[in-house]
PDB file of C-alpha atoms in Angstrom:
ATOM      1  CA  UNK L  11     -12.987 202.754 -42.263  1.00 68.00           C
ATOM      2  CA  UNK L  12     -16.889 202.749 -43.086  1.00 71.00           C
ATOM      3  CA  UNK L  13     -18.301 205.960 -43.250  1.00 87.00           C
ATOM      4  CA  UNK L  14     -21.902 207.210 -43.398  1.00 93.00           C
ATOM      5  CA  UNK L  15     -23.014 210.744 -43.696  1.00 95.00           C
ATOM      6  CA  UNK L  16     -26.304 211.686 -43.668  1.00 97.00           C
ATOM      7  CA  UNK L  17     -28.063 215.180 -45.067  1.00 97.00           C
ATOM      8  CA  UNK L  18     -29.339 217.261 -43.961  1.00 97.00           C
ATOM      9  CA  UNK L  19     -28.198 217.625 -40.667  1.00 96.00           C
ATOM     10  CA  UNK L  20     -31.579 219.724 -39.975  1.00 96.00           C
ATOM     11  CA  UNK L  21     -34.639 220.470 -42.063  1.00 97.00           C
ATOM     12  CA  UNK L  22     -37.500 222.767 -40.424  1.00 97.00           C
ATOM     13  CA  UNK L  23     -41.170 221.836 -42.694  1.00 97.00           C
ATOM     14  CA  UNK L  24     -44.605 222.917 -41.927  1.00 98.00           C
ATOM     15  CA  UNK L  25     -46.993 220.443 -41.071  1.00 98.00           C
ATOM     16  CA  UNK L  26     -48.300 218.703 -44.101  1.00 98.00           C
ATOM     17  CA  UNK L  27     -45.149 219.461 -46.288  1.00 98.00           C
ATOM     18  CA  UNK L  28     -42.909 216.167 -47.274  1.00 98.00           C
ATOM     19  CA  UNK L  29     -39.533 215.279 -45.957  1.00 97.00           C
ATOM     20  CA  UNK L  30     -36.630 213.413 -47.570  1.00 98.00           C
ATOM     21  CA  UNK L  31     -33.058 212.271 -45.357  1.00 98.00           C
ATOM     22  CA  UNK L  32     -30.619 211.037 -47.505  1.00 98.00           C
ATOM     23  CA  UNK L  33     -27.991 208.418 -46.402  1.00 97.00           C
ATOM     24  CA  UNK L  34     -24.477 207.956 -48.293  1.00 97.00           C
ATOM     25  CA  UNK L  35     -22.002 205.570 -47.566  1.00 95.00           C
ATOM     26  CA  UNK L  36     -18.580 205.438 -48.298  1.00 91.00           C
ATOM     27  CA  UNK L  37     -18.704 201.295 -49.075  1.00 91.00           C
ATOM     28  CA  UNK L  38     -21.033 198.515 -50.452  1.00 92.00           C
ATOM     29  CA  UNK L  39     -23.447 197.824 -47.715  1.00 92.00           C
ATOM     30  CA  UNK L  40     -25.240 194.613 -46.960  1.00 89.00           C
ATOM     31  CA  UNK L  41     -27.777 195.895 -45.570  1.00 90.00           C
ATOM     32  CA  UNK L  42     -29.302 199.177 -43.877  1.00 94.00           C
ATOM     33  CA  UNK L  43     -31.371 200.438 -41.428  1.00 94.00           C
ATOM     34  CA  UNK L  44     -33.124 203.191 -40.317  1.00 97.00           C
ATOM     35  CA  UNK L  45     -34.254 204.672 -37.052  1.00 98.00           C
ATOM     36  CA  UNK L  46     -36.431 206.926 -35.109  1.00 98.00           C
ATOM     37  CA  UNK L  47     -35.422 209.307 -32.173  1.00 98.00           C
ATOM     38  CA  UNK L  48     -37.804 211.085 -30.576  1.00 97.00           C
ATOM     39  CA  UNK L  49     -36.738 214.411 -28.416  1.00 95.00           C
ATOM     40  CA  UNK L  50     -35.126 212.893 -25.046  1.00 94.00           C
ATOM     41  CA  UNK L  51     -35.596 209.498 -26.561  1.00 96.00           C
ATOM     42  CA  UNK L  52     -34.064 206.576 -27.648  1.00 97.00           C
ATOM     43  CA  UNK L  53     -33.297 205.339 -31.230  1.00 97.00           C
ATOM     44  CA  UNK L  54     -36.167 202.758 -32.471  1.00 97.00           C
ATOM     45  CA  UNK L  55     -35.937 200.505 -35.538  1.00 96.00           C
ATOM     46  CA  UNK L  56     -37.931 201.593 -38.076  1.00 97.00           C
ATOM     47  CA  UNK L  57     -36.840 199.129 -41.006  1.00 95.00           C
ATOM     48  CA  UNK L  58     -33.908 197.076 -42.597  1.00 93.00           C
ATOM     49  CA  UNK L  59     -33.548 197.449 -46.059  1.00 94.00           C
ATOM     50  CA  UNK L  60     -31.117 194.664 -47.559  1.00 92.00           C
ATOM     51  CA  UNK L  61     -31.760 193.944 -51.448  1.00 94.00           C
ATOM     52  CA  UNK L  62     -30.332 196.534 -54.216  1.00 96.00           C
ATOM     53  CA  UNK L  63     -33.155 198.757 -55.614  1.00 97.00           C
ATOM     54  CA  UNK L  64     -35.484 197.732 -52.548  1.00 97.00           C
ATOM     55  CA  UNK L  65     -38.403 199.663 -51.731  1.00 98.00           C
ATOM     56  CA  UNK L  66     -40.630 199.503 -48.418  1.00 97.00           C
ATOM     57  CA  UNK L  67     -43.310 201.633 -47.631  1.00 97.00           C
ATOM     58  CA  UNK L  68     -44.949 202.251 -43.661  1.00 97.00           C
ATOM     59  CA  UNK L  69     -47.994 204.361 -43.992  1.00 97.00           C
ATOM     60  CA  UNK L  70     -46.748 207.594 -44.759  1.00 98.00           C
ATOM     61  CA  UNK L  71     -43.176 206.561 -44.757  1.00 98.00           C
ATOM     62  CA  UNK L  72     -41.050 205.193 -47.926  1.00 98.00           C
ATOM     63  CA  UNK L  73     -37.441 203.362 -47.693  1.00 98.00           C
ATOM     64  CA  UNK L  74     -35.236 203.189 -50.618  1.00 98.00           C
ATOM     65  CA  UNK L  75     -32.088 201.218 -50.667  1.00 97.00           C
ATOM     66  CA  UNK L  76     -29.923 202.246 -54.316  1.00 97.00           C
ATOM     67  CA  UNK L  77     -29.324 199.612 -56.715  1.00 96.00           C
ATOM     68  CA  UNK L  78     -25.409 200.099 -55.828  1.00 96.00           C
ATOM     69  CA  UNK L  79     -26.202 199.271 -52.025  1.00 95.00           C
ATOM     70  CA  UNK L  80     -24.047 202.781 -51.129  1.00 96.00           C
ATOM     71  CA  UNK L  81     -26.983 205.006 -50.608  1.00 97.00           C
ATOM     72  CA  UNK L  82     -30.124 205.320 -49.053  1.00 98.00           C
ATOM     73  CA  UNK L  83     -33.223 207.674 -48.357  1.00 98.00           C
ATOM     74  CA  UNK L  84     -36.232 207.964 -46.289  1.00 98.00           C
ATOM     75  CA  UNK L  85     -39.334 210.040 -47.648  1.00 98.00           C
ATOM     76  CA  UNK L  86     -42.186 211.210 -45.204  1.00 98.00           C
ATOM     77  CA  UNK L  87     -45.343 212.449 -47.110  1.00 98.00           C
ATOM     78  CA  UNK L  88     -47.218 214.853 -45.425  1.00 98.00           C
ATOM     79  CA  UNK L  89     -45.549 215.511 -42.203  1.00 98.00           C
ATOM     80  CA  UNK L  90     -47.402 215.636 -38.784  1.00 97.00           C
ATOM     81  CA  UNK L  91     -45.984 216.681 -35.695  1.00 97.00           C
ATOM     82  CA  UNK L  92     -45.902 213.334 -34.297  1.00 97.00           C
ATOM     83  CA  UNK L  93     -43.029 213.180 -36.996  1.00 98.00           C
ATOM     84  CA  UNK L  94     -40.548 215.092 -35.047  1.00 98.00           C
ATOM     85  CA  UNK L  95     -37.458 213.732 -34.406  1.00 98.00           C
ATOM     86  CA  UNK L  96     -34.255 212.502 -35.407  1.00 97.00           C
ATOM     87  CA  UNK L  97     -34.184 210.064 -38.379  1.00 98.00           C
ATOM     88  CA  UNK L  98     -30.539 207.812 -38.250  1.00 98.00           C
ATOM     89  CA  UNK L  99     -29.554 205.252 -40.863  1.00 97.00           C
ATOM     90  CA  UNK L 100     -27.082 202.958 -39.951  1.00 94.00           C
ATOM     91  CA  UNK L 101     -25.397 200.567 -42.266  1.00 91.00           C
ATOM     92  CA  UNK L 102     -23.329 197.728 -42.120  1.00 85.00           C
ATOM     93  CA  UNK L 103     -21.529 195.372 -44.491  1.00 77.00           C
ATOM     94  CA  UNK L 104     -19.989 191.820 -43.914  1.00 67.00           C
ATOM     95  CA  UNK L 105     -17.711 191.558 -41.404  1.00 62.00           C
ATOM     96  CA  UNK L 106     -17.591 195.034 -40.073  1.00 61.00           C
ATOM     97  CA  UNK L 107     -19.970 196.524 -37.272  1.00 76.00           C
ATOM     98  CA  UNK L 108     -23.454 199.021 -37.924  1.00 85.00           C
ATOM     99  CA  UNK L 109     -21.957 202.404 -38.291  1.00 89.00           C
ATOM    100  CA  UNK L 110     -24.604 205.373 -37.990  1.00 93.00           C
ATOM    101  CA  UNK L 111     -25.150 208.574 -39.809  1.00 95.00           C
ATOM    102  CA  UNK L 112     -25.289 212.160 -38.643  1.00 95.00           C
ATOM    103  CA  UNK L 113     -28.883 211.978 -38.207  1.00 97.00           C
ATOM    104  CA  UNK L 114     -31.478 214.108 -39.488  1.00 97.00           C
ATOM    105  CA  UNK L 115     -33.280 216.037 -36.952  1.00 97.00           C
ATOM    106  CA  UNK L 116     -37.018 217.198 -38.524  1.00 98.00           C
ATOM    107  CA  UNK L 117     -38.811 219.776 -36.744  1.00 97.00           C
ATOM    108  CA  UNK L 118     -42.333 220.110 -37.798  1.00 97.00           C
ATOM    109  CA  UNK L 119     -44.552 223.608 -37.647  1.00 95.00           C
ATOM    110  CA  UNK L 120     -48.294 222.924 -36.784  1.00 93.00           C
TER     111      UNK L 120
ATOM    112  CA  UNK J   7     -41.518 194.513 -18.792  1.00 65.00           C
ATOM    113  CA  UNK J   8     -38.646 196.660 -20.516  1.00 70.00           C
ATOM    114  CA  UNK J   9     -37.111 194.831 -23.044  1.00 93.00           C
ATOM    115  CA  UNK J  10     -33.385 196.522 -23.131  1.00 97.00           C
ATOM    116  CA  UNK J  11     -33.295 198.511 -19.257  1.00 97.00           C
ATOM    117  CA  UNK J  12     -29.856 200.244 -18.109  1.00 97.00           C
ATOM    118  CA  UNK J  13     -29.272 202.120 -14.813  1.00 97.00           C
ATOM    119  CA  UNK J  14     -29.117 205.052 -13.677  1.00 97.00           C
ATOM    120  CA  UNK J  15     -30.641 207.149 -16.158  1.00 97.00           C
ATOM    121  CA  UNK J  16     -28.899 210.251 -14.729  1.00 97.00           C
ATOM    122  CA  UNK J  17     -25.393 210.458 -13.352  1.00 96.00           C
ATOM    123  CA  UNK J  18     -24.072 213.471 -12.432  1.00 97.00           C
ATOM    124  CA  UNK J  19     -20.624 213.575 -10.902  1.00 97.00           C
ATOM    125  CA  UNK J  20     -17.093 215.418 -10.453  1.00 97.00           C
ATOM    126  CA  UNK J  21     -14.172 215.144 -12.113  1.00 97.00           C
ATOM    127  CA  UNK J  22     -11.639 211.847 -11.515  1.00 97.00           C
ATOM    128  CA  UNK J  23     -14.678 209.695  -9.821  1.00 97.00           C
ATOM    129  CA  UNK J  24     -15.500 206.107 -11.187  1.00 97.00           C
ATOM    130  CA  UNK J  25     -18.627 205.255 -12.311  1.00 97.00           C
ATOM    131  CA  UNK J  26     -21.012 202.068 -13.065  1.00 97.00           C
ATOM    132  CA  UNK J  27     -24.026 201.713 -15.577  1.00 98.00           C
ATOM    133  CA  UNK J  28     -25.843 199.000 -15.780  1.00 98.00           C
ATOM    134  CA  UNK J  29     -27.816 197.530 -18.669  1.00 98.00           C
ATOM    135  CA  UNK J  30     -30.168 194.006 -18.960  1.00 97.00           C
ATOM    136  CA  UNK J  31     -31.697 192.876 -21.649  1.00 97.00           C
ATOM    137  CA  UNK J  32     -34.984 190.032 -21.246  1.00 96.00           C
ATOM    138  CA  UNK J  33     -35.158 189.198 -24.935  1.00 94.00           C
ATOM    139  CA  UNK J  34     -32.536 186.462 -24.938  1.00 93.00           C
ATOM    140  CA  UNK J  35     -30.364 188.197 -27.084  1.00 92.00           C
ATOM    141  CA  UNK J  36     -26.795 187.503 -27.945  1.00 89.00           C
ATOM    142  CA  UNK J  37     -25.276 190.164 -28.855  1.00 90.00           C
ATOM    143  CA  UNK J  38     -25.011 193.499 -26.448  1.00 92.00           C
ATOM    144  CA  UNK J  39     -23.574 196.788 -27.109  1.00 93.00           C
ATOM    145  CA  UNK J  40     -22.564 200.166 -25.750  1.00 95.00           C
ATOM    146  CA  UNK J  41     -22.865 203.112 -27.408  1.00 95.00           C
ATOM    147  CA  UNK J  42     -22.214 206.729 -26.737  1.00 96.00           C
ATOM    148  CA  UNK J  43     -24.195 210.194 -28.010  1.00 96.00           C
ATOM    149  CA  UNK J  44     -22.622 213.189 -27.597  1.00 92.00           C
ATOM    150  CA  UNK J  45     -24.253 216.734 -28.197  1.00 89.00           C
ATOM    151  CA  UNK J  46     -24.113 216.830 -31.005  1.00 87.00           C
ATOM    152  CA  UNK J  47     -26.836 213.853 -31.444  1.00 88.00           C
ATOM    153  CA  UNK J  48     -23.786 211.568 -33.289  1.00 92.00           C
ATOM    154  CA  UNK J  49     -24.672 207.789 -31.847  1.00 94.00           C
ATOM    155  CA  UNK J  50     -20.608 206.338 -32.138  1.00 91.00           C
ATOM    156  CA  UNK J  51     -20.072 202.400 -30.618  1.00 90.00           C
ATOM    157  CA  UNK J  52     -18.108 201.650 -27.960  1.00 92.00           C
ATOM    158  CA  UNK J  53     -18.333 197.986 -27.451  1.00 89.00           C
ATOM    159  CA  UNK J  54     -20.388 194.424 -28.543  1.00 88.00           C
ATOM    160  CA  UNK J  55     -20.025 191.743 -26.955  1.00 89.00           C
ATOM    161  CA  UNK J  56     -21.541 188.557 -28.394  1.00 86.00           C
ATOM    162  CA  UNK J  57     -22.613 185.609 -25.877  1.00 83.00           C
ATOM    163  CA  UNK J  58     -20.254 187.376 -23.236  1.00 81.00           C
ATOM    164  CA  UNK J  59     -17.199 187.439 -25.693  1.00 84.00           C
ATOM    165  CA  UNK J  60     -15.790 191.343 -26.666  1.00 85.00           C
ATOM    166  CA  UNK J  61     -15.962 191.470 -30.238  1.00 81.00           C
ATOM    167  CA  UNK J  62     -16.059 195.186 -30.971  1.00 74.00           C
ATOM    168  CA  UNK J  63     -13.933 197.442 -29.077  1.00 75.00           C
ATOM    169  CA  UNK J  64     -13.620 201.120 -30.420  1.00 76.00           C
ATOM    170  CA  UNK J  65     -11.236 203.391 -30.129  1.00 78.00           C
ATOM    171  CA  UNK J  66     -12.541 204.336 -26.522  1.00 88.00           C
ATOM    172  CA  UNK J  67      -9.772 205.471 -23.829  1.00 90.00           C
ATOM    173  CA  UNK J  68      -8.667 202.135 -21.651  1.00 91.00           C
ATOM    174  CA  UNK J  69     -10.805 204.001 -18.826  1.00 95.00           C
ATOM    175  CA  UNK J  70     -13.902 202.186 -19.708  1.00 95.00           C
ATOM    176  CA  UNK J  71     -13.913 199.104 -18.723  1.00 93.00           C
ATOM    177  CA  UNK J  72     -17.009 196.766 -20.361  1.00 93.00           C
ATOM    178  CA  UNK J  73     -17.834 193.971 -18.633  1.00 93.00           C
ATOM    179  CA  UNK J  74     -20.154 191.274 -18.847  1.00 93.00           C
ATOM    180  CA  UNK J  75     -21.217 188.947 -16.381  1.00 91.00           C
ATOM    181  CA  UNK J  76     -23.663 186.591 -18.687  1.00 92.00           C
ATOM    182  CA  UNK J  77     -25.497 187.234 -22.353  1.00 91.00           C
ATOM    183  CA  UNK J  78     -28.654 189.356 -20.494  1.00 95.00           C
ATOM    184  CA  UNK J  79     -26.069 191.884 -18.700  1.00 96.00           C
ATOM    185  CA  UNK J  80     -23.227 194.081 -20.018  1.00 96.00           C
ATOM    186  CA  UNK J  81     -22.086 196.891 -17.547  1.00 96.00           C
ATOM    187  CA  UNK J  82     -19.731 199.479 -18.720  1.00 97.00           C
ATOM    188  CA  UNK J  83     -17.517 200.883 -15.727  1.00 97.00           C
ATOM    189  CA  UNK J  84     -15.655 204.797 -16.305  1.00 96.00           C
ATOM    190  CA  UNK J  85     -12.761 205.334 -14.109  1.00 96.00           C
ATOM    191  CA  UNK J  86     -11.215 208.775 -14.139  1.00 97.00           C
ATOM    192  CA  UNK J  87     -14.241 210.718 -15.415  1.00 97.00           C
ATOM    193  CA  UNK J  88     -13.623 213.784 -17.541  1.00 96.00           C
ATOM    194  CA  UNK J  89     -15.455 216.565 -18.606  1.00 96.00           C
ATOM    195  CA  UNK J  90     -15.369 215.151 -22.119  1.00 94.00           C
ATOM    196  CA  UNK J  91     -17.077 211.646 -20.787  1.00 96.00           C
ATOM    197  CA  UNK J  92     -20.169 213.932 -20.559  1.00 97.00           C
ATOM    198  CA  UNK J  93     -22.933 212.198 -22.813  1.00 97.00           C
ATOM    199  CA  UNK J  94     -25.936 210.139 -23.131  1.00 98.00           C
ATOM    200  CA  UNK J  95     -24.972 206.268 -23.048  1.00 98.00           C
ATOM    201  CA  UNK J  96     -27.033 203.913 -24.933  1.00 98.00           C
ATOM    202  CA  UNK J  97     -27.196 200.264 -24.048  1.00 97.00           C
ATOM    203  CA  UNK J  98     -28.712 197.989 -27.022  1.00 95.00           C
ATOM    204  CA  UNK J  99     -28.957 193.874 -27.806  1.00 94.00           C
ATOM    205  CA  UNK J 100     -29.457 192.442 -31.020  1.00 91.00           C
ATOM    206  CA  UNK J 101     -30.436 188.718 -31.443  1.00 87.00           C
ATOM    207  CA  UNK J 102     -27.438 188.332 -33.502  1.00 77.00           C
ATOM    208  CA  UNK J 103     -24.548 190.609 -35.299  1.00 71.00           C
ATOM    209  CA  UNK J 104     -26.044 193.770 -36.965  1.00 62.00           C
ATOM    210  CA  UNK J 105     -24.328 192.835 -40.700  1.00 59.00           C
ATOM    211  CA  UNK J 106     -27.187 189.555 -40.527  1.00 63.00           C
ATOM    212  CA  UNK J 107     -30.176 189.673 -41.262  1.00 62.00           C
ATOM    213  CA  UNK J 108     -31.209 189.859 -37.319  1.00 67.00           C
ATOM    214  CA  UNK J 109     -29.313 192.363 -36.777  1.00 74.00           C
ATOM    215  CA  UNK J 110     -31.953 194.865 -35.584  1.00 88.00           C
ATOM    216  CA  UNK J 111     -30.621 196.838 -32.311  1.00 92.00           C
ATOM    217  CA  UNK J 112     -32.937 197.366 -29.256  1.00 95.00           C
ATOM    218  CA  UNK J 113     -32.079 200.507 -27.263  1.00 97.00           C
ATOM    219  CA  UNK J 114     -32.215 201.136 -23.676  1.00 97.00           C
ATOM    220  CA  UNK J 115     -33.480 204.347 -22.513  1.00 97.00           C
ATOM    221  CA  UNK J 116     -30.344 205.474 -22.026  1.00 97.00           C
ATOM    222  CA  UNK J 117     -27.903 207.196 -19.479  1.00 98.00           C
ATOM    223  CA  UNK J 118     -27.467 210.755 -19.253  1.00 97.00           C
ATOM    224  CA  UNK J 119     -23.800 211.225 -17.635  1.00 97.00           C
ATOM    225  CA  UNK J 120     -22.482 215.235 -16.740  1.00 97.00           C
ATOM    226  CA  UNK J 121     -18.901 215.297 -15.581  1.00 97.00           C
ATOM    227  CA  UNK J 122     -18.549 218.609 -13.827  1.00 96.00           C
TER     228      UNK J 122
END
């Protein structure tokens, strides 16, 4: 079946250092998506990502989607702590259900 | 006012009891879901239902038992807990499949269950 990893698991930054999560799947995705968890949270959408080669930026965040729809990443310039979290892409292709990655769980030294 | 709300948000309980959560969703949303977190953080789907019809079903043991009543409410039911049941349990509706454009999912705040 549809498989997603997602490095790296963890990644420890001080404040003001960038952050990259990287998102691989194992098939041709339609479309992805990305997510925010917050300690004791719940996952919220960040953005969907659906052409090949598609860029999005949000503020200090930028979405890529690869040009071969299998891979993904999410790049955070100049952390804060409000960044903290755990960053999930989840991806999905016709037919078949939104499977999530690992996660990527950023802690950020003030 | 919350968009995607499920019930109770902690459950603790023994071993071999049955146990409800609830979830509702006020976004007139078709499609509902289930899904579990373990420990570990790894967010794995249980169930959708789409306008009250099962359309995913995992491979989940046949002691959960999804149900729902109309497109605003699924409830999962556990019978038989086990320690291994133990995990957060996420509720979320999407206005339509996630593969479509739409497809965004809307968590609850989720359901912290302990099986001692």
């Amino acid at each position: 079946g549809q498989q997603v990893m997602q490095i790296p698991q963890y990644q420890h930054v001080q404040e003001g250092e960038d952050f990259t999560t990287y998102c691989n799947s194992s098939t041709t995705l339609s479309n992805i998506q990305w997510y925010k968890q917050r300690p004791g949270g719940h996952p919220v959408f960040l953005i969907q990502l659906v052409k090949s080669g598609e860029v999005k930026k949000q503020k200090r965040l930028t979405f890529q989607f690869g040009e071969a729809k299998k891979n993904s990443s999410l790049h955070i310039t100049a952390t804060q702590t409000t960044d903290v979290g755990t960053y999930f892409c989840a991806g999905s292709n016709a037919g078949n259900m939104l499977t999530f990655g690992g996660g990527t769980r950023l802690m950020v030294k003030p | 006012d919350t968009a995607v709300s499920q019930t109770p948000k902690y459950l603790v309980t023994q071993m071999g009891n049955d146990k409800s959560i609830k979830c509702e969703q006020n976004l007139g949303h078709d499609t509902m879901y289930w899904y579990k977190q373990d420990s570990k953080k790894f967010l794995k789907i249980m169930f959708s239902y789409n306008n009250k019809e099962l359309i995913i079903n995992e491979t989940v043991p046949n002691r959960f038992s999804p149900k729902s009543p109309d497109k605003a409410h699924l409830n999962l039911h556990i019978n038989s807990l086990e320690l291994g049941d133990s995990a957060v349990y996420f509720c979320a509706s999407s206005k339509g499949l996630a593969e479509i454009l739409d497809g965004e999912l809307f968590f609850g705040e989720g359901s912290r269950l302990t099986v001692l």
